[in-house]
PDB file of C-alpha atoms in Angstrom:
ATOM      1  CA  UNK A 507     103.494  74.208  93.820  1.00 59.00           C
ATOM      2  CA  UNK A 508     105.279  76.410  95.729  1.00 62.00           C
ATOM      3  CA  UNK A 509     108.071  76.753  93.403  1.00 66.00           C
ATOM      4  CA  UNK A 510     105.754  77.888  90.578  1.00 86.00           C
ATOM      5  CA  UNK A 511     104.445  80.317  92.346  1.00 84.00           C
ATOM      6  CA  UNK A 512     107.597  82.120  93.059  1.00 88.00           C
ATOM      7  CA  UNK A 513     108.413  81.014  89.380  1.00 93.00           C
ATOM      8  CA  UNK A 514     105.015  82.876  88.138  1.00 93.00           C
ATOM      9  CA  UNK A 515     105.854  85.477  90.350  1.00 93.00           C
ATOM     10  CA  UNK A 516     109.278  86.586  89.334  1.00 95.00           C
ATOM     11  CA  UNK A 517     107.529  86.967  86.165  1.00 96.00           C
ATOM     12  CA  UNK A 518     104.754  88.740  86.410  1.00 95.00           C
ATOM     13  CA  UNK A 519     105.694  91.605  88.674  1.00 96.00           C
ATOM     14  CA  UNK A 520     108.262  92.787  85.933  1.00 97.00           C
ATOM     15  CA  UNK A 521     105.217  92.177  83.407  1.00 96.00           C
ATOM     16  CA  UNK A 522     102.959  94.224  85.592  1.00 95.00           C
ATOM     17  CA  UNK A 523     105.157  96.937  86.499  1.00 96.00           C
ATOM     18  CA  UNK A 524     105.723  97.677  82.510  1.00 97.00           C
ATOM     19  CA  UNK A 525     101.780  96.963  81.751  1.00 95.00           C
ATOM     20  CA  UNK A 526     100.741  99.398  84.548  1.00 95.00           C
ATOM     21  CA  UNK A 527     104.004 101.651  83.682  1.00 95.00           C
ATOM     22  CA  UNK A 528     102.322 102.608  80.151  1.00 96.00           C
ATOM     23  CA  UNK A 529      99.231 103.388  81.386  1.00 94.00           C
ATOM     24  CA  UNK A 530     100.762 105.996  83.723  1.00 94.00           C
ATOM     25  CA  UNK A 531     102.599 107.183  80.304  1.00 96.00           C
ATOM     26  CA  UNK A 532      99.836 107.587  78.371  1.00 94.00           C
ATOM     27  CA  UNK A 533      97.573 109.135  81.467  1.00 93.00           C
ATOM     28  CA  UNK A 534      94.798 106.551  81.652  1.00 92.00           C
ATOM     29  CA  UNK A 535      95.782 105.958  85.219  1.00 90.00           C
ATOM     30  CA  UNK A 536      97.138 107.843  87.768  1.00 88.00           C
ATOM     31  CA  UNK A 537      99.132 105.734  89.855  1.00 87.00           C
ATOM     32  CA  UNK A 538      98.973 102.010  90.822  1.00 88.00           C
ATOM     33  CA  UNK A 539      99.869  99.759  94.440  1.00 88.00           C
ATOM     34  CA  UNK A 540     100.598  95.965  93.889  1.00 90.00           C
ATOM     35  CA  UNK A 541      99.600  93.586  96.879  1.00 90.00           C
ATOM     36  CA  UNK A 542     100.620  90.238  96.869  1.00 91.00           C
ATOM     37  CA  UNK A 543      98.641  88.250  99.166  1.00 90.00           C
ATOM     38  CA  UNK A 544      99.087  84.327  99.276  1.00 86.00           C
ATOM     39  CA  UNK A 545      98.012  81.733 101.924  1.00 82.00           C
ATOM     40  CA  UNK A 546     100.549  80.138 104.250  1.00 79.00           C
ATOM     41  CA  UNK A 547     101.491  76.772 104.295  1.00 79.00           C
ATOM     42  CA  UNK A 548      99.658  76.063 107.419  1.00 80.00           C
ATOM     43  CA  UNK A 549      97.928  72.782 106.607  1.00 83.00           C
ATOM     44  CA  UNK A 550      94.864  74.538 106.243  1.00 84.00           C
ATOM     45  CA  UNK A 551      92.322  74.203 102.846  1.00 89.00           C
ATOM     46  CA  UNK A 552      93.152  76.291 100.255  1.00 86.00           C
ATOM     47  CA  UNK A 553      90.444  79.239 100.271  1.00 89.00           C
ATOM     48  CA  UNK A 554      90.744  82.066  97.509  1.00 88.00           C
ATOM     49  CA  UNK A 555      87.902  84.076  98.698  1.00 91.00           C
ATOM     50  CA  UNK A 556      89.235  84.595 102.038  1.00 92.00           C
ATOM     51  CA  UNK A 557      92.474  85.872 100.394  1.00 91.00           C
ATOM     52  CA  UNK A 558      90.931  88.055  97.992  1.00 91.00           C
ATOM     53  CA  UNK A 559      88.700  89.717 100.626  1.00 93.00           C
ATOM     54  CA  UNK A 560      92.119  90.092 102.847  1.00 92.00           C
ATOM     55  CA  UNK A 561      93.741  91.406  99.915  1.00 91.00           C
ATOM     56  CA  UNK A 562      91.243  94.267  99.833  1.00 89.00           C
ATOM     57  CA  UNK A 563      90.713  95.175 103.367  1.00 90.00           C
ATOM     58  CA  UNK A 564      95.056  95.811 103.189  1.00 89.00           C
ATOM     59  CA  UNK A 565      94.610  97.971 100.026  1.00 86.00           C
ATOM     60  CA  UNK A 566      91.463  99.756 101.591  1.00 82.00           C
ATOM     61  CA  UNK A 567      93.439 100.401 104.751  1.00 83.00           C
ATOM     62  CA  UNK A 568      96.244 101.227 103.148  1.00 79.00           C
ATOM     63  CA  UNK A 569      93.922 104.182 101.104  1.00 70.00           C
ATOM     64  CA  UNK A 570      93.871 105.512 103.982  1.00 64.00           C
ATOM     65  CA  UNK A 571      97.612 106.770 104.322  1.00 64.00           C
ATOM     66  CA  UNK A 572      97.413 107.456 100.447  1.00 63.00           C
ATOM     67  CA  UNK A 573      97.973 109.950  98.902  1.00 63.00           C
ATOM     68  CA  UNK A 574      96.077 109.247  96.161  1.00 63.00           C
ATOM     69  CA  UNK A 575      92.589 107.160  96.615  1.00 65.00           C
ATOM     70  CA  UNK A 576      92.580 103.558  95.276  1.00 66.00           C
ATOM     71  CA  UNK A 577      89.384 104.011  92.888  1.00 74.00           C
ATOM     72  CA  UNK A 578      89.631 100.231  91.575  1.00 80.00           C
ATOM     73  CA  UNK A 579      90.499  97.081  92.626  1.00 84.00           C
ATOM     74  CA  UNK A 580      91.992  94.313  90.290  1.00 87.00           C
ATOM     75  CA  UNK A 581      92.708  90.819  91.890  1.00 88.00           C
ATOM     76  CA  UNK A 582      94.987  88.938  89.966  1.00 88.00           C
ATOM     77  CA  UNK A 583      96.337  85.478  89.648  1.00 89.00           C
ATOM     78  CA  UNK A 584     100.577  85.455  89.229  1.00 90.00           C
ATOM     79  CA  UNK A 585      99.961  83.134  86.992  1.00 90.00           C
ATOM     80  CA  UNK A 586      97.940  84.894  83.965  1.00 89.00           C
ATOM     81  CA  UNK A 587     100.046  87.863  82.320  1.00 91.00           C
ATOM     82  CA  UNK A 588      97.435  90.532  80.730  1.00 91.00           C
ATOM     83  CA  UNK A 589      98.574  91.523  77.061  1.00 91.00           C
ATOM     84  CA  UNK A 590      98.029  94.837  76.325  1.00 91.00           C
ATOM     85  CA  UNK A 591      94.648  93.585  74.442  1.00 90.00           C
ATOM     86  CA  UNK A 592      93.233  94.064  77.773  1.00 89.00           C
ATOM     87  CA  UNK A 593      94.664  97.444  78.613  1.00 91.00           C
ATOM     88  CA  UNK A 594      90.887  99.308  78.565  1.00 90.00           C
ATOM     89  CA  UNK A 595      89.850  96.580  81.011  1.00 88.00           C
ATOM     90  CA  UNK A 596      92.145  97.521  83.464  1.00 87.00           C
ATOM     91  CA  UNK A 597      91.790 101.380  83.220  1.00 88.00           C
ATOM     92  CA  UNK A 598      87.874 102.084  83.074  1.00 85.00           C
ATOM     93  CA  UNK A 599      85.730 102.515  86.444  1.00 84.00           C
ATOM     94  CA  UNK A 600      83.531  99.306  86.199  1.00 83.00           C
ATOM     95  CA  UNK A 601      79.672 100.273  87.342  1.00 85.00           C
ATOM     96  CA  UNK A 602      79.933  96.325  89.087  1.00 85.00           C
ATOM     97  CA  UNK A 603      82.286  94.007  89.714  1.00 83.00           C
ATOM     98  CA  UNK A 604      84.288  92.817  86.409  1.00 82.00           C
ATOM     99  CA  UNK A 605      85.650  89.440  85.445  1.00 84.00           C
ATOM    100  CA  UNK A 606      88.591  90.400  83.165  1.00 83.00           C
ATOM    101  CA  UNK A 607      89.942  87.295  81.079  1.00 72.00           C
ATOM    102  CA  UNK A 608      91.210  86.467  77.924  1.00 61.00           C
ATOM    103  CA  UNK A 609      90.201  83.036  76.489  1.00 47.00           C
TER     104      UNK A 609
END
């Protein structure tokens, strides 16, 4: 499992980067931080909430020294790409929380 995440990984920070890239191109977002946050192997039960609320108490602190504010949060899974379908998804200010996913 491991190895597909580092598999899934290798591939979707280059996909990101260029998905996120245009954006900045075409000014419908200003700038962009990527946080990878993943459990450790420590034995312990798999919990995704606990990672995703770690993940944004390390961006929010890390808003702090920006210089730029981090106006949205996205948490992603390495292993879904977004195609650029989903492009307005990713730049808008949701009023609530969002569930962005292509079926």
């Amino acid at each position: 499992a491991a190895q597909n995440r580092a598999k899934h990984l290798s591939q979707f920070l280059p996909h990101l980067h260029r998905f996120l890239g245009k954006q900045l191109e075409r000014g419908t977002i200003r700038d962009y931080h990527i946080y990878i946050i993943e459990q450790s192997d420590d034995g312990r039960k798999f919990n995704r909430g606990k990672l995703l609320n770690i993940g944004f108490d390390l961006a929010r602190k890390n808003k702090i020294r920006s210089a730029l504010p981090h106006d949205v949060f996205i948490f992603h899974d390495v292993d879904l790409l977004p195609g650029d379908d989903l492009a307005s998804s990713y730049t808008r200010f949701p009023t609530s929380p969002l569930h962005i996913a292509r079926v």
